[in-house]
Each structure stands twice: as structure tokens, then as C-alpha cells.
Amino acid sequence: MSETTKSLLNQQLDALLTDEHDLIANLANASALLKQTVPDLNWAGFYLYHPADDELILGPFQGNVACVHIKPGRGVCGTALTTQQVQVVPNVHEFADHIACDSASNAELVIPLTKNGVKIGVMDLDSPTLNRFSDEDATELTAFAQVLVSHLDITA
């Protein structure tokens, strides 16, 4: 993605979510925008953290069917939630404890979502291309996630 495209992506998200604070509606539109705009993705979406069950549950997404329940620390998504660190995985088949929801996925980028210290969940992007996600992608899509979270009403 070029600088112009990246800036445009975050501007589009901000405009799309202005005056809308519903979690599901915003995640649905954000996943559609990602899938439509970011090249070479086969899945773009969200897993929401449910503290009562201590697990991530599938949220709005664009792509093939997906795993529904992910425990913290399991796979790339669970690792991102537990560590609260962005996970850039060039080859998911080399990631210990990878959960293969879609055999076509080869690379993954997962960004934890938090607001005011509250874990919301994770943003998950999958690609059929090995080494698809760069550090630049991680930086830009982390900014995308921050724009998204700024529009969500989350209380501790």
C-alpha cells in the first residue's frame, strides 16, 4: 500500500464510523473496508474477547467460514490477546500452536484491540501469500485499529 492509500484507508474508516458507536456495526463495516481495500487477503475480521468465558469469540468478518472459539494464548489470535503485542506471521505453518481455520491461509497479521485498559479482542488479517505482511503494514493497520477503537463505546 502506498502512503496515499494508507492515509486514505484510515480517513475512509474515520468517515465511515463518524457518529456511529455500535460495536457490531463498526466491526462489520471495518472488516468490509479491509477486505475491499487491502490487497491479497482471504480473511479480514475480528474476534471479541468474552472475559466471563475467558475466550475470543468470532465477530464480524469477510472471508471463508472461521473458527468460533479461541482460548487466550492459543494460535496467533490468542497470542496477540495474551501478549497485547501485534503478531506478524510470515508463515503460519511455522507458528507454534497455529489454529488452521482455513487451509488457504499462509500469512497472518493480528492486532490486539483495547480501549481504556479493557480488552475488546483482536483484528485478524489472513493472506494466501507467504510473507504477505510487512512491518509497514503492521504500523498502518495498527493505526487503522486505533481509529476503529476510538469510535467504540467501551466501558471498564
Backbone as ProteinMPNN parsed JSONL, in Angstrom:
{"seq_chain_A": "MSETTKSLLNQQLDALLTDEHDLIANLANASALLKQTVPDLNWAGFYLYHPADDELILGPFQGNVACVHIKPGRGVCGTALTTQQVQVVPNVHEFADHIACDSASNAELVIPLTKNGVKIGVMDLDSPTLNRFSDEDATELTAFAQVLVSHLDITA", "coords_chain_A": {"N_chain_A": [[0.847, -1.187, 0.0], [0.53, 2.192, -0.795], [1.727, 5.343, 0.604], [-0.266, 7.311, 0.232], [-2.55, 5.747, -0.226], [-2.666, 4.378, 2.228], [-3.071, 6.467, 4.069], [-5.494, 7.305, 3.086], [-7.073, 5.033, 3.558], [-7.331, 4.983, 6.399], [-8.555, 7.444, 6.728], [-10.933, 6.958, 5.354], [-12.071, 4.99, 7.009], [-12.424, 6.463, 9.376], [-14.297, 8.402, 8.516], [-16.396, 6.716, 7.777], [-17.181, 5.656, 10.238], [-17.888, 7.806, 11.798], [-19.979, 9.297, 14.16], [-21.199, 6.898, 14.696], [-21.403, 4.384, 17.031], [-21.888, 1.766, 17.616], [-20.764, -1.413, 18.392], [-20.857, -3.899, 16.868], [-21.832, -3.056, 14.345], [-19.81, -1.251, 13.579], [-17.534, -2.93, 13.526], [-18.313, -4.689, 11.528], [-18.468, -3.005, 9.238], [-15.796, -2.137, 9.222], [-14.407, -4.54, 8.724], [-15.358, -5.137, 6.176], [-14.372, -2.928, 4.749], [-11.593, -3.343, 5.02], [-11.264, -5.842, 3.661], [-12.067, -5.144, 1.118], [-10.246, -3.183, 0.415], [-7.523, -3.675, 1.172], [-4.986, -5.311, -0.465], [-4.676, -8.776, -1.515], [-5.837, -10.435, 0.528], [-7.448, -13.125, 2.211], [-9.085, -13.28, 4.298], [-10.559, -11.12, 6.631], [-11.163, -9.747, 9.679], [-12.677, -9.892, 12.975], [-12.158, -10.989, 16.328], [-13.86, -11.21, 19.331], [-13.285, -10.507, 22.736], [-14.45, -12.355, 25.445], [-14.692, -11.983, 28.659], [-15.98, -13.406, 30.753], [-16.094, -16.027, 29.895], [-13.497, -16.334, 29.314], [-12.366, -16.288, 26.631], [-11.839, -15.814, 23.097], [-14.324, -14.914, 20.797], [-15.713, -15.478, 17.63], [-16.27, -12.661, 15.612], [-17.653, -10.018, 13.546], [-16.756, -10.46, 10.102], [-15.064, -10.8, 6.901], [-14.8, -13.203, 4.475], [-13.888, -16.707, 4.233], [-15.623, -19.305, 6.116], [-14.959, -19.507, 9.66], [-12.992, -20.339, 12.616], [-14.706, -20.512, 15.732], [-14.359, -20.325, 18.563], [-11.609, -19.282, 20.495], [-9.061, -19.804, 22.717], [-7.285, -17.711, 25.06], [-3.835, -17.248, 24.407], [-3.676, -19.341, 22.614], [-2.845, -20.19, 19.303], [-2.335, -17.638, 16.748], [-4.102, -15.477, 17.128], [-4.94, -15.804, 19.839], [-2.467, -15.544, 21.061], [-1.806, -12.879, 20.442], [-3.808, -11.582, 21.908], [-3.152, -12.344, 24.565], [-0.475, -11.453, 24.896], [-0.725, -8.835, 24.171], [0.541, -7.759, 21.999], [1.306, -6.871, 18.641], [1.091, -9.296, 16.137], [2.995, -10.449, 13.584], [3.065, -12.749, 11.192], [4.924, -14.456, 9.02], [4.768, -17.03, 7.905], [2.317, -19.083, 8.633], [2.348, -21.786, 9.073], [4.64, -22.349, 10.36], [4.297, -21.342, 12.834], [4.135, -21.95, 16.188], [1.564, -23.874, 17.582], [-0.397, -22.961, 15.84], [-3.69, -22.316, 14.729], [-5.491, -23.833, 12.373], [-7.857, -22.579, 10.662], [-8.575, -22.027, 8.073], [-7.319, -23.627, 5.389], [-6.172, -22.37, 3.241], [-4.889, -20.118, 4.118], [-1.775, -18.56, 4.592], [-0.151, -16.558, 5.641], [-0.284, -14.216, 8.357], [-1.643, -11.447, 10.154], [-2.153, -10.039, 13.214], [-3.774, -7.864, 15.391], [-4.015, -6.615, 18.614], [-6.936, -5.344, 20.256], [-7.73, -2.759, 22.355], [-9.261, -0.6, 24.781], [-9.124, 2.039, 27.001], [-7.857, 0.364, 28.827], [-9.401, -1.912, 28.689], [-9.793, -5.078, 27.333], [-10.84, -5.627, 24.137], [-10.706, -7.366, 21.986], [-9.365, -8.887, 19.055], [-8.024, -7.829, 15.884], [-7.915, -9.503, 12.895], [-6.075, -10.51, 10.112], [-5.735, -12.433, 7.232], [-3.756, -14.021, 4.707], [-3.336, -15.667, 1.542], [-0.782, -15.675, 0.632], [2.587, -16.291, 1.325], [4.705, -14.488, 3.593], [3.276, -12.084, 3.366], [2.694, -9.807, 4.954], [4.192, -6.823, 5.977], [6.403, -4.909, 8.156], [5.674, -2.294, 7.781], [3.014, -2.588, 6.926], [1.974, -3.576, 9.329], [2.313, -1.358, 11.001], [0.658, 0.577, 9.733], [-1.853, -0.725, 9.792], [-2.191, -1.033, 12.486], [-2.594, 1.618, 13.162], [-5.03, 1.898, 11.832], [-6.593, 0.184, 13.418], [-6.527, 1.671, 15.778], [-7.982, 3.952, 15.039], [-10.447, 2.732, 14.625], [-11.044, 1.714, 17.249], [-11.261, 4.11, 18.605], [-13.78, 4.93, 17.942], [-15.51, 3.301, 19.268], [-17.807, 2.594, 21.873], [-16.8, 1.692, 24.826], [-16.821, 0.485, 28.059], [-15.196, 0.217, 31.196]], "CA_chain_A": [[0.0, 0.0, 0.0], [1.295, 3.436, -0.838], [1.423, 6.299, 1.671], [-1.546, 7.934, -0.052], [-3.585, 4.748, 0.006], [-2.753, 4.115, 3.657], [-3.734, 7.604, 4.688], [-6.872, 7.274, 2.615], [-7.749, 3.94, 4.248], [-7.693, 5.423, 7.747], [-9.528, 8.529, 6.572], [-12.202, 6.318, 4.988], [-12.62, 4.361, 8.209], [-12.869, 7.522, 10.28], [-15.531, 8.969, 7.954], [-17.411, 5.668, 7.815], [-17.622, 5.39, 11.609], [-18.256, 9.038, 12.488], [-21.322, 9.326, 14.756], [-21.716, 5.529, 14.921], [-20.619, 3.801, 18.114], [-22.273, 0.375, 17.84], [-19.617, -2.305, 18.22], [-21.014, -4.854, 15.774], [-21.934, -2.311, 13.089], [-18.496, -0.703, 13.234], [-16.637, -4.026, 13.163], [-18.76, -5.209, 10.232], [-18.014, -2.08, 8.206], [-14.33, -2.138, 9.185], [-13.945, -5.758, 8.053], [-15.667, -4.988, 4.744], [-13.423, -1.957, 4.202], [-10.29, -4.018, 4.922], [-11.284, -6.873, 2.615], [-12.24, -4.461, -0.168], [-9.187, -2.216, 0.157], [-6.176, -4.215, 1.369], [-4.789, -6.384, -1.449], [-4.17, -10.112, -1.218], [-6.379, -11.0, 1.765], [-8.539, -14.076, 2.061], [-9.919, -13.156, 5.502], [-10.362, -9.897, 7.417], [-12.242, -9.68, 10.654], [-12.468, -9.621, 14.392], [-12.556, -11.888, 17.396], [-14.185, -10.407, 20.502], [-12.939, -11.154, 23.998], [-15.527, -12.54, 26.42], [-13.973, -12.287, 29.904], [-16.687, -14.389, 31.579], [-15.707, -17.346, 29.39], [-12.063, -16.233, 29.046], [-12.075, -16.742, 25.279], [-12.199, -14.99, 21.955], [-15.447, -15.447, 20.025], [-15.781, -14.928, 16.283], [-17.091, -11.473, 15.406], [-17.842, -9.702, 12.13], [-15.608, -10.743, 9.239], [-15.241, -11.029, 5.47], [-13.968, -14.315, 4.054], [-14.433, -18.048, 4.43], [-16.018, -19.623, 7.486], [-13.808, -19.402, 10.557], [-13.097, -20.901, 13.96], [-15.593, -19.688, 16.551], [-13.815, -20.137, 19.914], [-10.152, -19.332, 20.62], [-8.613, -19.532, 24.083], [-6.101, -16.864, 25.163], [-2.567, -17.961, 24.309], [-3.739, -20.34, 21.535], [-2.746, -19.656, 17.952], [-1.853, -16.262, 16.563], [-5.06, -14.554, 17.753], [-4.843, -15.938, 21.289], [-1.165, -14.994, 21.461], [-1.92, -11.411, 20.39], [-4.63, -11.154, 23.044], [-2.427, -12.56, 25.815], [0.732, -10.626, 24.974], [-1.073, -7.469, 23.785], [1.533, -7.365, 21.003], [0.981, -7.166, 17.257], [1.716, -10.521, 15.649], [3.212, -10.522, 12.138], [3.495, -14.128, 10.977], [5.193, -14.645, 7.59], [4.351, -18.373, 7.504], [1.548, -19.607, 9.765], [2.656, -23.202, 9.251], [5.811, -22.406, 11.234], [3.923, -20.726, 14.112], [3.765, -22.981, 17.16], [0.171, -23.88, 18.031], [-1.273, -22.279, 14.881], [-5.012, -22.918, 14.553], [-5.772, -23.779, 10.931], [-9.291, -22.449, 10.362], [-8.684, -22.037, 6.613], [-6.06, -24.182, 4.891], [-5.619, -21.477, 2.214], [-4.134, -19.033, 4.751], [-0.345, -18.827, 4.764], [0.45, -15.483, 6.433], [-1.303, -13.635, 9.228], [-1.348, -10.243, 10.927], [-3.167, -9.899, 14.255], [-3.57, -6.657, 16.194], [-4.911, -6.577, 19.774], [-7.796, -4.166, 20.377], [-8.05, -2.388, 23.735], [-9.637, 0.802, 24.993], [-9.165, 2.362, 28.425], [-7.417, -0.803, 29.58], [-10.338, -3.022, 28.515], [-9.531, -5.902, 26.155], [-12.002, -5.769, 23.267], [-10.471, -8.557, 21.18], [-8.269, -8.749, 18.094], [-8.28, -7.689, 14.455], [-7.172, -10.599, 12.273], [-5.985, -10.492, 8.651], [-5.071, -13.613, 6.686], [-3.436, -13.963, 3.284], [-2.854, -16.923, 0.983], [0.598, -15.465, 0.191], [3.615, -16.286, 2.356], [5.41, -13.213, 3.789], [2.417, -11.024, 2.85], [2.595, -8.624, 5.81], [5.457, -6.171, 6.331], [6.345, -4.044, 9.34], [4.913, -1.116, 7.345], [1.601, -2.985, 7.013], [1.627, -3.671, 10.748], [2.202, 0.005, 11.519], [-0.529, 1.211, 9.165], [-3.074, -1.379, 10.242], [-2.327, -0.691, 13.903], [-3.242, 2.936, 13.146], [-6.413, 1.607, 11.451], [-7.233, -0.358, 14.616], [-6.685, 2.763, 16.736], [-9.117, 4.75, 14.562], [-11.633, 1.931, 14.913], [-11.294, 1.682, 18.694], [-11.671, 5.455, 19.045], [-15.203, 5.094, 17.645], [-16.298, 2.328, 20.013], [-18.179, 2.889, 23.253], [-16.387, 0.583, 25.68], [-16.65, 0.93, 29.436], [-14.484, -0.77, 32.034]], "C_chain_A": [[0.88, 1.233, 0.0], [0.911, 4.329, 0.332], [0.044, 6.914, 1.47], [-2.684, 6.973, 0.233], [-3.761, 4.498, 1.495], [-3.454, 5.261, 4.368], [-5.207, 7.608, 4.321], [-7.669, 6.191, 3.335], [-8.214, 4.381, 5.633], [-8.68, 6.579, 7.719], [-10.906, 7.961, 6.221], [-12.858, 5.688, 6.211], [-13.181, 5.408, 9.153], [-14.195, 8.121, 9.799], [-16.681, 7.966, 8.055], [-18.006, 5.501, 9.214], [-18.052, 6.633, 12.386], [-19.726, 8.992, 12.895], [-21.966, 7.955, 14.888], [-20.817, 4.865, 15.951], [-20.973, 2.341, 18.391], [-21.117, -0.557, 17.471], [-19.756, -3.189, 16.985], [-21.085, -4.136, 14.424], [-20.569, -1.791, 12.65], [-17.508, -1.798, 12.838], [-17.02, -4.612, 11.806], [-18.282, -4.307, 9.102], [-16.495, -2.053, 8.096], [-13.809, -3.381, 8.469], [-14.221, -5.693, 6.556], [-14.68, -4.035, 4.08], [-12.04, -2.591, 4.033], [-10.259, -4.99, 3.755], [-11.351, -6.248, 1.231], [-11.012, -3.643, -0.563], [-7.772, -2.79, 0.234], [-5.988, -5.388, 0.408], [-4.332, -7.706, -0.826], [-4.576, -10.629, 0.165], [-7.393, -12.08, 1.402], [-9.44, -14.077, 3.294], [-9.55, -11.858, 6.213], [-11.505, -9.809, 8.411], [-11.758, -9.552, 12.074], [-12.901, -10.808, 15.245], [-12.752, -11.019, 18.63], [-13.901, -11.198, 21.773], [-14.145, -11.167, 24.931], [-14.877, -12.951, 27.739], [-14.668, -13.348, 30.757], [-16.317, -15.813, 31.179], [-14.203, -17.451, 29.161], [-11.717, -16.844, 27.69], [-12.443, -15.674, 24.264], [-13.325, -15.695, 21.207], [-15.469, -14.731, 18.68], [-16.741, -13.753, 16.228], [-17.266, -11.228, 13.921], [-16.572, -9.931, 11.322], [-16.055, -10.817, 7.792], [-14.287, -12.146, 5.092], [-14.67, -15.629, 4.27], [-14.851, -18.25, 5.881], [-14.767, -19.728, 8.354], [-14.063, -20.141, 11.866], [-13.935, -19.956, 14.818], [-14.974, -19.357, 17.901], [-12.293, -20.252, 19.89], [-9.786, -18.95, 22.057], [-7.405, -18.588, 24.066], [-4.832, -17.708, 25.165], [-2.537, -19.004, 23.21], [-3.66, -19.656, 20.186], [-2.269, -18.214, 17.917], [-2.789, -15.28, 17.261], [-4.975, -14.601, 19.272], [-3.539, -15.394, 21.84], [-1.206, -13.473, 21.469], [-2.728, -10.892, 21.57], [-3.843, -11.229, 24.344], [-1.242, -11.613, 25.968], [0.448, -9.144, 24.766], [-0.021, -6.885, 22.844], [1.026, -7.733, 19.615], [1.762, -8.405, 16.829], [1.781, -10.482, 14.123], [3.819, -11.899, 11.877], [3.672, -14.372, 9.48], [4.696, -15.991, 7.055], [3.643, -19.021, 8.696], [1.858, -21.072, 10.057], [3.889, -23.413, 10.132], [5.536, -21.796, 12.607], [3.454, -21.827, 15.056], [2.309, -22.797, 17.581], [-0.765, -23.087, 17.109], [-2.586, -23.047, 14.762], [-5.385, -22.746, 13.088], [-7.277, -23.772, 10.684], [-9.524, -22.536, 8.851], [-7.34, -22.497, 6.056], [-5.422, -23.308, 3.816], [-4.78, -20.352, 2.818], [-2.691, -19.442, 4.987], [0.378, -17.773, 5.593], [-0.662, -14.81, 7.219], [-0.75, -12.407, 9.945], [-2.483, -10.083, 11.929], [-2.793, -8.736, 15.161], [-4.539, -6.678, 17.371], [-5.689, -5.262, 19.807], [-8.121, -3.933, 21.846], [-8.463, -0.936, 23.773], [-9.788, 1.019, 26.491], [-8.828, 1.152, 29.289], [-8.322, -2.022, 29.454], [-9.985, -3.772, 27.225], [-10.839, -6.081, 25.38], [-11.891, -7.068, 22.475], [-9.279, -8.346, 20.285], [-8.824, -8.52, 16.694], [-7.355, -8.677, 13.766], [-7.239, -10.481, 10.761], [-5.192, -11.704, 8.204], [-4.84, -13.417, 5.196], [-3.015, -15.346, 2.796], [-1.38, -16.861, 0.574], [1.559, -15.46, 1.38], [4.28, -14.912, 2.407], [4.6, -12.013, 3.311], [2.526, -9.722, 3.641], [3.968, -8.107, 6.221], [5.296, -5.405, 7.643], [5.557, -2.777, 9.014], [3.413, -1.405, 7.393], [1.149, -3.011, 8.469], [1.435, -2.287, 11.351], [0.92, 0.671, 11.03], [-1.814, 0.585, 9.692], [-3.262, -1.258, 11.751], [-2.98, 0.679, 14.028], [-4.722, 2.786, 12.774], [-7.191, 1.115, 12.674], [-7.467, 0.734, 15.663], [-7.838, 3.689, 16.335], [-10.413, 4.018, 14.901], [-12.004, 1.995, 16.392], [-11.767, 3.043, 19.193], [-13.169, 5.689, 18.828], [-16.09, 4.135, 18.445], [-16.591, 2.812, 21.425], [-17.889, 1.657, 24.096], [-16.2, 1.143, 27.094], [-15.991, -0.179, 30.239], [-15.428, -1.443, 32.989]], "O_chain_A": [[1.871, 1.296, 0.728], [-0.111, 4.103, 0.981], [-0.731, 7.029, 2.42], [-3.673, 7.345, 0.865], [-4.89, 4.415, 1.977], [-4.344, 5.031, 5.187], [-6.064, 7.886, 5.16], [-8.828, 6.412, 3.686], [-9.372, 4.169, 5.994], [-9.545, 6.682, 8.589], [-11.923, 8.429, 6.733], [-14.062, 5.836, 6.421], [-14.287, 5.256, 9.671], [-15.11, 8.321, 10.597], [-17.808, 8.337, 8.383], [-19.2, 5.236, 9.356], [-18.53, 6.521, 13.514], [-20.601, 8.688, 12.083], [-23.162, 7.861, 15.164], [-19.603, 4.792, 15.763], [-20.414, 1.738, 19.307], [-20.571, -0.484, 16.371], [-18.858, -3.218, 16.143], [-20.455, -4.573, 13.461], [-20.216, -1.883, 11.474], [-16.723, -1.61, 11.909], [-16.148, -4.989, 11.023], [-17.744, -4.796, 8.108], [-15.959, -1.957, 6.992], [-12.865, -3.288, 7.685], [-13.404, -6.145, 5.755], [-14.204, -4.3, 2.975], [-11.39, -2.391, 3.007], [-9.33, -4.965, 2.947], [-10.76, -6.763, 0.282], [-10.766, -3.433, -1.751], [-6.914, -2.42, -0.567], [-6.747, -6.356, 0.459], [-3.697, -7.74, 0.228], [-3.754, -11.194, 0.887], [-8.109, -11.962, 0.408], [-10.442, -14.791, 3.333], [-8.372, -11.541, 6.376], [-12.674, -9.798, 8.028], [-10.62, -9.17, 12.348], [-13.857, -11.518, 14.936], [-11.903, -10.184, 18.943], [-14.223, -12.381, 21.879], [-14.775, -10.138, 25.175], [-14.545, -14.121, 27.93], [-13.987, -14.123, 31.427], [-16.238, -16.701, 32.028], [-13.692, -18.527, 28.85], [-10.91, -17.768, 27.589], [-13.235, -14.77, 24.529], [-13.29, -16.909, 21.006], [-15.266, -13.519, 18.61], [-17.867, -13.824, 16.722], [-17.05, -12.134, 13.115], [-15.465, -9.643, 11.777], [-17.246, -10.888, 7.489], [-13.089, -12.053, 5.359], [-15.884, -15.677, 4.464], [-14.483, -17.472, 6.762], [-13.67, -19.997, 7.863], [-15.193, -20.516, 12.179], [-13.875, -18.739, 14.646], [-15.057, -18.211, 18.345], [-11.748, -21.204, 19.332], [-10.171, -17.884, 22.54], [-6.586, -18.66, 23.15], [-4.757, -18.742, 25.83], [-1.463, -19.514, 22.892], [-4.335, -18.653, 19.952], [-1.856, -17.652, 18.931], [-2.324, -14.349, 17.918], [-4.942, -13.557, 19.925], [-3.498, -14.85, 22.943], [-0.699, -12.843, 22.397], [-2.374, -9.875, 22.166], [-3.86, -10.288, 25.138], [-1.031, -11.039, 27.036], [1.26, -8.292, 25.129], [0.273, -5.69, 22.879], [0.396, -8.775, 19.43], [2.949, -8.537, 17.126], [0.749, -10.482, 13.451], [4.945, -12.179, 12.288], [2.687, -14.483, 8.749], [4.26, -16.09, 5.908], [4.29, -19.454, 9.65], [1.648, -21.54, 11.176], [4.147, -24.525, 10.593], [6.43, -21.736, 13.451], [2.498, -22.546, 14.764], [1.882, -21.687, 17.898], [-1.805, -22.598, 17.551], [-2.592, -24.276, 14.702], [-5.575, -21.622, 12.622], [-7.895, -24.824, 10.519], [-10.547, -23.055, 8.405], [-6.33, -21.817, 6.239], [-4.244, -23.484, 3.507], [-4.03, -19.695, 2.096], [-2.412, -20.522, 5.509], [1.416, -18.064, 6.187], [-1.825, -14.823, 6.815], [0.429, -12.336, 10.291], [-3.648, -9.999, 11.539], [-1.662, -8.63, 15.635], [-5.751, -6.751, 17.169], [-5.172, -4.209, 19.437], [-8.71, -4.79, 22.505], [-8.074, -0.14, 22.919], [-10.496, 0.273, 27.167], [-9.428, 0.938, 30.342], [-8.041, -3.061, 30.051], [-9.89, -3.168, 26.157], [-11.815, -6.617, 25.904], [-12.878, -7.786, 22.315], [-8.298, -7.714, 20.676], [-9.929, -8.95, 16.361], [-6.15, -8.689, 14.021], [-8.322, -10.366, 10.188], [-4.111, -11.978, 8.726], [-5.612, -12.745, 4.512], [-2.408, -16.112, 3.544], [-0.794, -17.882, 0.211], [1.364, -14.707, 2.334], [4.406, -14.245, 1.38], [5.183, -11.015, 2.889], [2.459, -8.641, 3.056], [4.798, -8.852, 6.743], [4.19, -5.273, 8.168], [4.853, -2.245, 9.872], [2.631, -0.568, 7.846], [0.068, -2.523, 8.798], [0.504, -2.067, 12.125], [0.181, 1.26, 11.819], [-2.765, 1.3, 10.005], [-4.385, -1.371, 12.242], [-3.824, 0.886, 14.899], [-5.573, 3.473, 13.34], [-8.304, 1.57, 12.936], [-8.485, 0.725, 16.354], [-8.585, 4.157, 17.194], [-11.36, 4.621, 15.405], [-13.146, 2.296, 16.74], [-12.588, 3.116, 20.108], [-13.757, 6.558, 19.47], [-17.312, 4.169, 18.299], [-15.721, 3.375, 22.09], [-18.651, 0.69, 24.076], [-15.51, 2.143, 27.294], [-16.208, -1.364, 29.985], [-15.011, -2.299, 33.769]]}, "name": "protein", "num_of_chains": 1, "seq": "MSETTKSLLNQQLDALLTDEHDLIANLANASALLKQTVPDLNWAGFYLYHPADDELILGPFQGNVACVHIKPGRGVCGTALTTQQVQVVPNVHEFADHIACDSASNAELVIPLTKNGVKIGVMDLDSPTLNRFSDEDATELTAFAQVLVSHLDITA"}
